[in-house]
XYZ file of C-alpha atoms in Angstrom:
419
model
C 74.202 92.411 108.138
C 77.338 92.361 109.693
C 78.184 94.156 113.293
C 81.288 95.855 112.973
C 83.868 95.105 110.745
C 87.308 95.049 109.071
C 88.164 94.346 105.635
C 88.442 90.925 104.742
C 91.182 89.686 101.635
C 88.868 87.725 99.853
C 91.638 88.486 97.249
C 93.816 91.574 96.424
C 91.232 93.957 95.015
C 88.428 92.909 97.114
C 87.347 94.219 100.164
C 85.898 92.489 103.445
C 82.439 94.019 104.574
C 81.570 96.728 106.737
C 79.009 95.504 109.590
C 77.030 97.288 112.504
C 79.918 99.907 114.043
C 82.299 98.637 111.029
C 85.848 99.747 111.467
C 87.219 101.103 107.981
C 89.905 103.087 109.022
C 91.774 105.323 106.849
C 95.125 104.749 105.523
C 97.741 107.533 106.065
C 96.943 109.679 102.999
C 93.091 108.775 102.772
C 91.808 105.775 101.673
C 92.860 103.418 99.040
C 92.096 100.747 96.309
C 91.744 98.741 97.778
C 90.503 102.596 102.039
C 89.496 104.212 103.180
C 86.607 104.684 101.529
C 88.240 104.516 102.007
C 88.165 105.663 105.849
C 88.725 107.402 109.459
C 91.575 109.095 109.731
C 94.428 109.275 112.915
C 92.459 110.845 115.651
C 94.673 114.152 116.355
C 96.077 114.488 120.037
C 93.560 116.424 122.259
C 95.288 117.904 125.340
C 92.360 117.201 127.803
C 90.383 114.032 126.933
C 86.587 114.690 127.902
C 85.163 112.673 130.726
C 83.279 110.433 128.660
C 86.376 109.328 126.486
C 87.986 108.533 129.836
C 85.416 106.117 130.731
C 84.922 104.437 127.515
C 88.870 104.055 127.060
C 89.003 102.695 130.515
C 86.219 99.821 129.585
C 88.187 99.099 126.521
C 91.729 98.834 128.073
C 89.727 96.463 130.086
C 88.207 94.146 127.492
C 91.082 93.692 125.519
C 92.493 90.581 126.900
C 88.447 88.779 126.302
C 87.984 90.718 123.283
C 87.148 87.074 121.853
C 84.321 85.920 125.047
C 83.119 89.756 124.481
C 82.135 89.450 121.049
C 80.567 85.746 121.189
C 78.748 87.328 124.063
C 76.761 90.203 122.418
C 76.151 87.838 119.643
C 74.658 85.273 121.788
C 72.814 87.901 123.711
C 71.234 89.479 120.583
C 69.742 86.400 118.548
C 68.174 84.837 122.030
C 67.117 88.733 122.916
C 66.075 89.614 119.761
C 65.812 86.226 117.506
C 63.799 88.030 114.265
C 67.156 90.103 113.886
C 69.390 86.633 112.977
C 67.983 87.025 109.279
C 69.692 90.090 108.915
C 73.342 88.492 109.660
C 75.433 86.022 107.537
C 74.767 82.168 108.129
C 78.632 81.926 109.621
C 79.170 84.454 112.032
C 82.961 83.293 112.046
C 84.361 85.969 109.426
C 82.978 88.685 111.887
C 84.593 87.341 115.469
C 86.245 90.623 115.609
C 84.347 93.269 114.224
C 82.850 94.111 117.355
C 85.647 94.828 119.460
C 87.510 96.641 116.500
C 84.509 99.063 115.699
C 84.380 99.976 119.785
C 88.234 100.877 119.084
C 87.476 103.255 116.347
C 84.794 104.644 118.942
C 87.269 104.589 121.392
C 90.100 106.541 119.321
C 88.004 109.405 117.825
C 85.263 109.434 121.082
C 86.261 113.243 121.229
C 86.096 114.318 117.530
C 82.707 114.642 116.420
C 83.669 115.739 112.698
C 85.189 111.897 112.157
C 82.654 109.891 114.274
C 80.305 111.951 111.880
C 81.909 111.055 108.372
C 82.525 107.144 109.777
C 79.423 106.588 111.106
C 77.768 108.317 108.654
C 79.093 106.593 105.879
C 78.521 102.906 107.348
C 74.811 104.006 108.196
C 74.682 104.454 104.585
C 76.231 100.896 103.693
C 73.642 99.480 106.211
C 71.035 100.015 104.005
C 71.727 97.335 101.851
C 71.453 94.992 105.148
C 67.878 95.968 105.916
C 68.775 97.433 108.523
C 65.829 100.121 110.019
C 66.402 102.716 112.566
C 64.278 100.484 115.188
C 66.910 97.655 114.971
C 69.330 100.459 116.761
C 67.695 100.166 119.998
C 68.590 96.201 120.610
C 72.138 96.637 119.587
C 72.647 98.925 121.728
C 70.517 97.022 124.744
C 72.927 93.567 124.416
C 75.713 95.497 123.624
C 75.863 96.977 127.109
C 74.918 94.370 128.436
C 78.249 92.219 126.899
C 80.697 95.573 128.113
C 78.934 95.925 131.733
C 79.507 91.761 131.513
C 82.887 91.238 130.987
C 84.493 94.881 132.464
C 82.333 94.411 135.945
C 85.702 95.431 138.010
C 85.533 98.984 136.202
C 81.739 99.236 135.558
C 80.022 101.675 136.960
C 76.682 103.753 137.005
C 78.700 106.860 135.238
C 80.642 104.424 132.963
C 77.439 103.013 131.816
C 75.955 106.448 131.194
C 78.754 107.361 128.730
C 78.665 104.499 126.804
C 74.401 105.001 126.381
C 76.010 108.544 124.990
C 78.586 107.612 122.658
C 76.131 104.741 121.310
C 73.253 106.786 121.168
C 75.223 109.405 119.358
C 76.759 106.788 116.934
C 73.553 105.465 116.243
C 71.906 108.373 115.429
C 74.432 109.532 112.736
C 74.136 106.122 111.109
C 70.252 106.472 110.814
C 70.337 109.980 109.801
C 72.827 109.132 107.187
C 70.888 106.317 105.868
C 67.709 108.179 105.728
C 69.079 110.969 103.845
C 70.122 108.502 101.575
C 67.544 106.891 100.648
C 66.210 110.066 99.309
C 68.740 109.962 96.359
C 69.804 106.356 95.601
C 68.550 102.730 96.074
C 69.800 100.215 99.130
C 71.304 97.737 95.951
C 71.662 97.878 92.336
C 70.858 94.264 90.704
C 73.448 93.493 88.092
C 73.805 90.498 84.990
C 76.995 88.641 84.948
C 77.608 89.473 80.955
C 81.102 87.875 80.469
C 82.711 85.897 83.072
C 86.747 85.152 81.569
C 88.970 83.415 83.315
C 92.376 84.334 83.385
C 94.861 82.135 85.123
C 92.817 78.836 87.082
C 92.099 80.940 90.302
C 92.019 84.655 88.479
C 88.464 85.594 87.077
C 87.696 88.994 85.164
C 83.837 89.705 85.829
C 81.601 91.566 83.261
C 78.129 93.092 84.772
C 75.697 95.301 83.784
C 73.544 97.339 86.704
C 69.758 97.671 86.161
C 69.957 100.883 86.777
C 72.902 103.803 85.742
C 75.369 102.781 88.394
C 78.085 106.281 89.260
C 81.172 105.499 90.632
C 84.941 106.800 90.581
C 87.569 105.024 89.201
C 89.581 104.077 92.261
C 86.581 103.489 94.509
C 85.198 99.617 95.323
C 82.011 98.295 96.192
C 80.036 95.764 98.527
C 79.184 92.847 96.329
C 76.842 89.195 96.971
C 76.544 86.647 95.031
C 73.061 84.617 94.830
C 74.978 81.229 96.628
C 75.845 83.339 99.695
C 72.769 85.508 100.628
C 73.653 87.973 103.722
C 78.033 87.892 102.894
C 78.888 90.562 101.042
C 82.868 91.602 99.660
C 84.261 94.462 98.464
C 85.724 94.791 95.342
C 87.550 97.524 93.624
C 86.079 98.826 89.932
C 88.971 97.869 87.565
C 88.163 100.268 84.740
C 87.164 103.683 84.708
C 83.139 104.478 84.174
C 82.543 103.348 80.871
C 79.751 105.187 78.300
C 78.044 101.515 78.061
C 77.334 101.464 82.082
C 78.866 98.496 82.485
C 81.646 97.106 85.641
C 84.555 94.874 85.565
C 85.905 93.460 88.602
C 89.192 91.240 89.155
C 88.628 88.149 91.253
C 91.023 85.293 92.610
C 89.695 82.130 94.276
C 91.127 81.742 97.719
C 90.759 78.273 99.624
C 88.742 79.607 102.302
C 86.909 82.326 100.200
C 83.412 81.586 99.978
C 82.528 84.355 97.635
C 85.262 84.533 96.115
C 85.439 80.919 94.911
C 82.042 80.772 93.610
C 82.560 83.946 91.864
C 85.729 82.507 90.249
C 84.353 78.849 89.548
C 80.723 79.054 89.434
C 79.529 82.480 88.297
C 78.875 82.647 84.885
C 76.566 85.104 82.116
C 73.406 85.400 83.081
C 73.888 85.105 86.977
C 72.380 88.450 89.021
C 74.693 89.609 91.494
C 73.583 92.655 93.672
C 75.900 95.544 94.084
C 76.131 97.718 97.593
C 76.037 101.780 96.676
C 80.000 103.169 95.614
C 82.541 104.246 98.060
C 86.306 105.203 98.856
C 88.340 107.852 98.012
C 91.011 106.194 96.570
C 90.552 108.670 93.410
C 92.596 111.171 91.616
C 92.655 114.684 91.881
C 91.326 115.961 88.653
C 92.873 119.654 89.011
C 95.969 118.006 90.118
C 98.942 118.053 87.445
C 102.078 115.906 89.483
C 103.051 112.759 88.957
C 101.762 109.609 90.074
C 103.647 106.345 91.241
C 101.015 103.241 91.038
C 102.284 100.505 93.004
C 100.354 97.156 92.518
C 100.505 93.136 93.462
C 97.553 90.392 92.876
C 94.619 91.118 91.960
C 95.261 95.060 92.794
C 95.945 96.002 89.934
C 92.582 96.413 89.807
C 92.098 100.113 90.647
C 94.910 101.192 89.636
C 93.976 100.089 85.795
C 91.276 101.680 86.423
C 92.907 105.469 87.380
C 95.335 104.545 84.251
C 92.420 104.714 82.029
C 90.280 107.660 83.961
C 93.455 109.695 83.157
C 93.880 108.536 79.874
C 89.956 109.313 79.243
C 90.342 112.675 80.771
C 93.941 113.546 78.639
C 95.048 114.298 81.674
C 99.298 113.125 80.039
C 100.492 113.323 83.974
C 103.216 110.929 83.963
C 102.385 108.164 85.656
C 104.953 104.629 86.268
C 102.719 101.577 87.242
C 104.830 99.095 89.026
C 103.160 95.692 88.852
C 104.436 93.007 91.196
C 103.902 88.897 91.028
C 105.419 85.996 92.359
C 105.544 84.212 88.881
C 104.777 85.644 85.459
C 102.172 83.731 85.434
C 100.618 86.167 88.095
C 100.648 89.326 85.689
C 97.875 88.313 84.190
C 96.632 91.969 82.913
C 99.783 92.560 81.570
C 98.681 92.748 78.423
C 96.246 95.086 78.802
C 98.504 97.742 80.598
C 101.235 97.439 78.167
C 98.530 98.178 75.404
C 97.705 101.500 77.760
C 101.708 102.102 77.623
C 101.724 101.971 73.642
C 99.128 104.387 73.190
C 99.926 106.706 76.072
C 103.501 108.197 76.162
C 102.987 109.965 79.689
C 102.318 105.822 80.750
C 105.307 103.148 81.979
C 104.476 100.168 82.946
C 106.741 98.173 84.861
C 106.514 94.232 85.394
C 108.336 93.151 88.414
C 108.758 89.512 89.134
C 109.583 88.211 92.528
C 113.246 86.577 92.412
C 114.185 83.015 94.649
C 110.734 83.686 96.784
C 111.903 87.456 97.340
C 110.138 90.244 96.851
C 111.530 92.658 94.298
C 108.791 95.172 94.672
C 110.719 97.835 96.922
C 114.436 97.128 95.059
C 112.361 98.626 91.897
C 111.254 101.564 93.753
C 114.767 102.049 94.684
C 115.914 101.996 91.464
C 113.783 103.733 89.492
C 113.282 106.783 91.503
C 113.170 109.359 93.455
C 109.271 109.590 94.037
C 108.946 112.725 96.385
C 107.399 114.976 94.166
C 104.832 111.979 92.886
C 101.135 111.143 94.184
C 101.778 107.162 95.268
C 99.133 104.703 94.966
C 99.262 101.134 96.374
C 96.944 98.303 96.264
C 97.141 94.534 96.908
C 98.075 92.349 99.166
C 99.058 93.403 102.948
C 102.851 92.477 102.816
C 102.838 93.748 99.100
C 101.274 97.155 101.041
C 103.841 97.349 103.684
C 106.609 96.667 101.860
C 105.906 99.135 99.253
C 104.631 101.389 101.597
C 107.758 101.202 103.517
C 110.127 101.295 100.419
C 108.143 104.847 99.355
C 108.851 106.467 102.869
C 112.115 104.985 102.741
C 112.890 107.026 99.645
C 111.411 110.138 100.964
C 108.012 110.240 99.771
C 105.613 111.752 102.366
C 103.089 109.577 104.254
C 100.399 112.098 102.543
C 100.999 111.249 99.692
C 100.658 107.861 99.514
C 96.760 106.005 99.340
C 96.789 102.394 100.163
C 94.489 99.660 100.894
C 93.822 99.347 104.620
C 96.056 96.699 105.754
C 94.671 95.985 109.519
C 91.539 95.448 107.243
C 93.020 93.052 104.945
C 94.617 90.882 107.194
C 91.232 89.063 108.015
C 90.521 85.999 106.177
C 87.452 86.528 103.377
C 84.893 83.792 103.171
């Protein structure tokens, strides 16, 4: 179990793990393939910010410059506190150094709008299940972790300061075991699923086969929390790359990276017959299904992941919206599903697939954009990579296609290093 979180790039469809107070914010236009779930959106502007959120902004503005000592702190403070709840975290506690101080900001940012502190909260109380994590385990979080803020923001701490953070936490807290409890009405904490084919395309790039023990529903576009039986207690998101199949079973796109602990052992020691357990489906990186526009699929790495997999959900669903897939790679080496999306193009006329190879070490991702547009009436999707997301990102608004339109992976999530 992880305390709060942002995603980590394990590789460019995966997804780092939400924790205790996880931070998955939202991308502009939702969530993305990489979201979201997907994820919180912008708070809007509120003309009179309530008490509380005055206090709790002025503790954060605070901490910032220890964010670092803040985080070791609670940590510390919780396992000699409360020593039976170590077995619920990961053996390295490295990967989540930050995810304290980054799930306080998404507090912090929507501490006046209940509807999104609601649908955040809510949904990571849900992900929590698969962490064993019960509603009495609440009540020591929230014990060390005022004790770390009243700590380390003494020259602003005070007995009202201290009563709105007990608020906002016990508010927080409640949604998330609400949330899971409803839950657990109507699906299980983890689905158990059998590595059936394990190919490897390029020496770091695996293609993973499972099948669930149980009927597993997802939407194409969406990800989920994955472990592997070598590291108990990490779990990584990946995105689905094919749409729900009649067989039940899930492919996922993997690359090895040097520090990736998962990743790496799902890559170079996985193989048929290994059980992997699968965290419950989220994001909203989907399609529309009474939508009719066009869509503009942006992808680099291993993200091409999701966005194969709203290729096929359309083609499944005869939906014949046009839709140009742009797929990006520093070598052609790298476009190693090319195969299989210029086999979509054949039998799909509403389909173009466009393989765009990096030129001299330059990126020529947004130049293709350029060229081949306009996008502004499209739907844009984009998934890989962070600067692959913020260049393409960029080169879409550059070109005039609205920041609501466009889904994306969430880049500030990204950015931290997998394991």
């Amino acid at each position: 179990m992880d305390v709060p979180t942002s995603r980590s790039a394990d590789n460019g469809s995966s997804r780092g793990e939400d924790g205790w107070f996880g931070s998955r914010t939202r991308p502009p236009s939702g969530p993305g393939g990489g979201a979201p779930d997907a994820r919180v959106p912008r708070a809007v502007p509120v003309p009179h910010a309530s008490p509380d959120a005055v206090l709790i902004r002025r503790t954060m503005a605070e901490l910032r410059p220890v964010a670092d000592e803040v985080t070791s702190y609670f940590y510390a403070l919780l396992f000699v506190r409360h020593p039976d709840l170590r077995a619920l975290f990961p053996p390295a506690m490295d990967v989540q150094r930050d995810r304290l101080f980054r799930a306080l900001l998404t507090a912090v940012e929507h501490a006046d709008d209940t509807s999104v502190l609601a649908d955040h909260f809510g949904r990571l109380g849900r992900g929590h299940r698969k962490y064993g994590t019960r509603p009495e385990h609440y009540p020591a979080v929230g014990e060390c972790l005022i004790g770390a803020l009243r700590r380390f923001a003494a020259s602003v701490w005070d007995a009202e300061t201290e009563a709105a953070w007990v608020r906002a936490y016990t508010r927080i807290s409640q949604v998330m075991i609400d949330a899971a409890a409803a839950d657990e009405l109507i699906a299980p904490a983890w689905w158990h699923a059998e590595i059936v084919s394990h190919e490897l395309r390029t020496p770091d790039v695996a293609v993973l086969t499972v099948r669930p023990d149980r009927p597993y529903p997802f939407l194409a576009g969406q990800y989920t929390a994955l472990e592997t039986p070598w590291w108990p207690r990490i779990w990584r998101h990946y995105s689905f790359a094919s749409a729900p199949r009649s067989d039940g079973l899930l492919t996922f796109h993997v690359k090895a990276i040097s520090a990736g602990w998962v990743s790496r052992a799902l890559v170079h020691r996985a193989g048929p017959g290994h059980v992997l357990r699968l965290g419950p489906p989220t994001g909203s990186m989907t399609i529309d299904p009474a939508g009719d526009g066009g869509l503009v699929c942006v992808a680099g790495g291993t993200g091409i992941a999701p966005i194969r997999a709203l290729v096929e959900d359309l083609a499944e669903r005869a939906a014949r919206r046009p839709v140009e897939v742009f797929y990006g790679a520093r070598t052609q080496r790298d476009l190693y599903d090319i195969d299989t999306l210029l086999g979509l193009q054949r039998a799909h006329p509403w389909l173009e697939v466009r393989p765009v190879i990096d030129r001299d070490g330059r990126p020529q991702l947004p130049h293709a954009l350029r060229t081949f547009g306009p996008w502004d009436a499209h739907e844009a999707y984009v998934s890989g990579p962070p600067a692959m997301i913020r260049s393409g990102v960029d080169a879409l608004r550059g070109i005039g296609v609205p920041p609501e339109r466009i889904r994306h992976d969430a880049v500030e999530e990204l950015v931290t290093a997998g394991h």
